[in-house]
CSV table of C-alpha atoms in Angstrom, one decimal:
chain,number,residue,atom,x,y,z
B,1,MET,CA,-30.6,15.2,12.0
B,2,THR,CA,-33.0,13.7,9.5
B,3,ILE,CA,-33.3,10.0,8.4
B,4,LYS,CA,-35.6,9.5,5.5
B,5,THR,CA,-37.5,6.4,4.7
B,6,THR,CA,-35.2,5.9,1.7
B,7,GLY,CA,-32.4,5.5,4.3
B,8,ASN,CA,-30.7,8.8,3.4
B,9,VAL,CA,-29.3,10.7,6.3
B,10,GLY,CA,-29.2,14.5,6.5
B,11,ILE,CA,-27.2,16.5,9.1
B,12,GLY,CA,-28.1,20.2,8.7
B,13,THR,CA,-30.7,19.4,6.0
B,14,ALA,CA,-34.3,18.0,6.1
B,15,SER,CA,-34.0,16.7,2.6
B,16,PRO,CA,-30.9,14.6,2.1
B,17,ILE,CA,-30.3,13.5,-1.5
B,18,GLU,CA,-27.4,11.1,-0.8
B,19,ASN,CA,-26.9,8.3,1.6
B,20,LEU,CA,-25.3,10.8,3.9
B,21,GLN,CA,-25.5,14.6,3.3
B,22,VAL,CA,-23.9,17.1,5.6
B,23,VAL,CA,-24.7,20.8,5.4
B,24,GLY,CA,-22.0,22.7,7.4
B,25,ASN,CA,-18.5,22.0,8.5
B,26,ILE,CA,-17.0,18.5,9.3
B,27,PHE,CA,-14.2,18.3,11.8
B,28,THR,CA,-11.5,15.7,12.0
B,29,SER,CA,-8.7,16.2,14.5
B,30,SER,CA,-6.3,14.1,12.5
B,31,GLY,CA,-6.7,16.1,9.2
B,32,LYS,CA,-7.4,13.0,7.4
B,33,PHE,CA,-10.6,11.5,6.1
B,34,ARG,CA,-10.4,7.7,5.6
B,35,SER,CA,-12.6,5.9,3.1
B,36,ASN,CA,-12.6,2.7,1.2
B,37,MET,CA,-12.4,4.0,-2.3
B,38,PRO,CA,-12.3,1.8,-5.3
B,39,GLY,CA,-9.2,1.9,-7.4
B,40,THR,CA,-6.9,3.1,-4.7
B,41,ALA,CA,-4.0,1.1,-3.2
B,42,GLY,CA,-5.5,-0.4,-0.1
B,43,ALA,CA,-8.6,0.2,1.9
B,44,GLY,CA,-8.8,3.4,3.8
B,45,ALA,CA,-7.0,5.6,1.3
B,46,THR,CA,-6.3,9.3,2.2
B,47,VAL,CA,-8.8,11.6,0.5
B,48,CYS,CA,-8.0,15.1,-0.6
B,49,TYR,CA,-10.0,18.0,-2.0
B,50,SER,CA,-9.6,18.2,-5.7
B,51,GLY,CA,-10.1,22.0,-6.0
B,52,SER,CA,-13.2,21.5,-8.2
B,53,GLY,CA,-15.7,20.8,-5.5
B,54,TYR,CA,-15.0,17.1,-5.2
B,55,PHE,CA,-12.9,14.8,-2.9
B,56,ASP,CA,-10.7,12.2,-4.5
B,57,ALA,CA,-7.9,9.8,-3.5
B,58,CYS,CA,-4.6,11.6,-3.3
B,59,THR,CA,-2.4,8.7,-2.4
B,60,SER,CA,0.0,9.0,-5.4
B,61,LEU,CA,0.0,12.6,-6.7
B,62,ARG,CA,3.3,14.4,-6.6
B,63,LYS,CA,1.6,17.7,-5.8
B,64,PHE,CA,0.8,16.4,-2.3
B,65,LYS,CA,4.3,15.3,-1.5
B,66,THR,CA,7.7,16.7,-0.4
B,67,ASP,CA,11.1,15.3,0.3
B,68,ILE,CA,10.7,12.6,-2.3
B,69,ALA,CA,13.6,10.1,-2.1
B,70,PRO,CA,14.2,6.4,-2.9
B,71,ILE,CA,13.3,4.1,-0.1
B,72,ASP,CA,16.0,2.5,1.9
B,73,ILE,CA,14.4,-1.0,2.5
B,74,GLY,CA,13.7,-3.8,0.1
B,75,LEU,CA,14.6,-7.4,-0.2
B,76,GLU,CA,16.0,-7.8,3.2
B,77,THR,CA,13.0,-6.4,4.9
B,78,VAL,CA,10.7,-8.5,2.6
B,79,MET,CA,12.5,-11.6,3.7
B,80,ARG,CA,11.6,-10.8,7.3
B,81,LEU,CA,7.9,-10.7,6.5
B,82,ARG,CA,5.8,-13.7,7.2
B,83,PRO,CA,2.8,-14.2,4.8
B,84,VAL,CA,0.2,-16.2,6.3
B,85,SER,CA,-3.3,-17.8,5.5
B,86,TYR,CA,-5.9,-17.4,8.1
B,87,THR,CA,-9.7,-17.4,8.8
B,88,TRP,CA,-11.5,-14.3,9.9
B,89,LYS,CA,-13.2,-15.0,13.2
B,90,ALA,CA,-16.3,-12.9,12.5
B,91,SER,CA,-17.2,-14.2,9.1
B,92,GLY,CA,-15.4,-17.5,8.8
B,93,GLN,CA,-13.9,-16.4,5.5
B,94,LYS,CA,-10.5,-17.7,4.6
B,95,ASP,CA,-7.9,-15.1,3.6
B,96,ILE,CA,-4.2,-14.4,3.1
B,97,GLY,CA,-2.1,-11.5,4.2
B,98,PHE,CA,0.1,-10.6,7.2
B,99,ILE,CA,-0.4,-10.2,10.9
B,100,ALA,CA,-0.3,-6.5,11.8
B,101,GLU,CA,1.7,-6.8,14.9
B,102,GLU,CA,4.4,-8.8,13.1
B,103,ALA,CA,4.5,-6.5,10.1
B,104,SER,CA,4.7,-3.4,12.2
B,105,ALA,CA,7.5,-4.8,14.3
B,106,ILE,CA,9.5,-5.2,11.2
B,107,ASP,CA,8.8,-1.6,10.0
B,108,ALA,CA,6.4,0.8,11.8
B,109,ARG,CA,5.3,2.1,8.4
B,110,PHE,CA,3.7,-1.2,7.8
B,111,GLY,CA,1.2,-0.6,10.7
B,112,SER,CA,-2.1,1.2,10.2
B,113,MET,CA,-2.8,3.3,13.3
B,114,GLY,CA,-6.2,4.3,14.6
B,115,THR,CA,-7.2,7.7,15.8
B,116,ASN,CA,-6.3,6.4,19.3
B,117,GLY,CA,-2.8,5.7,18.2
B,118,LYS,CA,-3.2,1.9,18.5
B,119,LEU,CA,-2.4,-0.6,15.8
B,120,THR,CA,-5.5,-1.4,13.7
B,121,GLY,CA,-4.2,-3.3,10.7
B,122,VAL,CA,-1.6,-3.5,7.9
B,123,GLU,CA,-0.8,-0.6,5.6
B,124,TYR,CA,-0.7,-2.9,2.4
B,125,SER,CA,-0.1,0.1,0.2
B,126,HIS,CA,3.2,0.8,2.0
B,127,MET,CA,4.3,-2.8,1.3
B,128,VAL,CA,3.8,-2.4,-2.4
B,129,ALA,CA,6.6,0.0,-2.5
B,130,VAL,CA,9.0,-2.3,-0.6
B,131,LEU,CA,7.9,-5.3,-2.7
B,132,THR,CA,8.7,-3.3,-5.8
B,133,LYS,CA,12.1,-2.3,-4.4
B,134,ALA,CA,12.8,-6.0,-3.6
B,135,ILE,CA,12.0,-7.0,-7.2
B,136,GLN,CA,14.2,-4.3,-8.4
B,137,GLU,CA,17.0,-5.7,-6.3
B,138,LEU,CA,16.4,-9.2,-7.5
B,139,LYS,CA,16.5,-8.0,-11.2
B,140,ALA,CA,19.7,-6.2,-10.6
B,141,ALA,CA,21.3,-9.3,-9.0
B,142,ASN,CA,19.9,-11.4,-11.8
B,143,ASP,CA,21.4,-9.0,-14.4
B,144,ASP,CA,24.7,-9.4,-12.7
B,145,LEU,CA,24.6,-13.1,-12.6
B,146,ARG,CA,23.6,-13.2,-16.4
B,147,SER,CA,26.6,-10.9,-17.1
B,148,ALA,CA,28.9,-13.1,-15.2
B,149,ASN,CA,27.5,-16.3,-16.7
B,150,ASP,CA,27.9,-14.8,-20.3
B,151,ALA,CA,31.5,-13.9,-19.5
B,152,LEU,CA,32.2,-17.3,-18.2
B,153,THR,CA,30.6,-18.9,-21.2
B,154,LYS,CA,32.7,-16.9,-23.6
B,155,ARG,CA,35.8,-17.9,-21.6
B,156,VAL,CA,34.9,-21.6,-21.8
B,157,ASP,CA,34.3,-21.2,-25.5
B,158,THR,CA,37.6,-19.6,-26.0
B,159,LEU,CA,39.4,-22.3,-23.9
B,160,GLU,CA,37.5,-25.1,-25.8
B,161,ALA,CA,38.4,-23.5,-29.1
B,162,ALA,CA,42.1,-23.3,-28.1
B,163,ARG,CA,42.0,-27.1,-27.2
B,164,ALA,CA,40.5,-28.3,-30.4
B,165,PRO,CA,42.8,-29.9,-32.9
């Protein structure tokens, strides 16, 4: 292993040209590589080989998925979540979000698990799908109410017109 004065670290090379350069194989027993990649849904997005010599986020590409089906949870699940504000102990920074233990108790898919199988945080990217489903449910209910309201308005208009002298 080489650590250059520039801060670049090389494993299997004496002349690293990036912050971390590894020459050789890298092993992960989980089959996943986690990275905080800009432009992905949530920190720690799964990274996939692009086939062109690079790794990229593969969180939404159809080609990496099977058994695609509509989700079965939405508004009812969202209503059980408890959004909170809090202060990070380490930095003192104020933030908003959810408590991982509470969210994962509502649906295990909301929990981010470490390599040791223990809860480490919230999978916010999973919540986006459920929030979208909840909005769709609210929109459908709103459309139904508008339709019923329009029908009642027409009925009232008809009744008032019939009563008019």
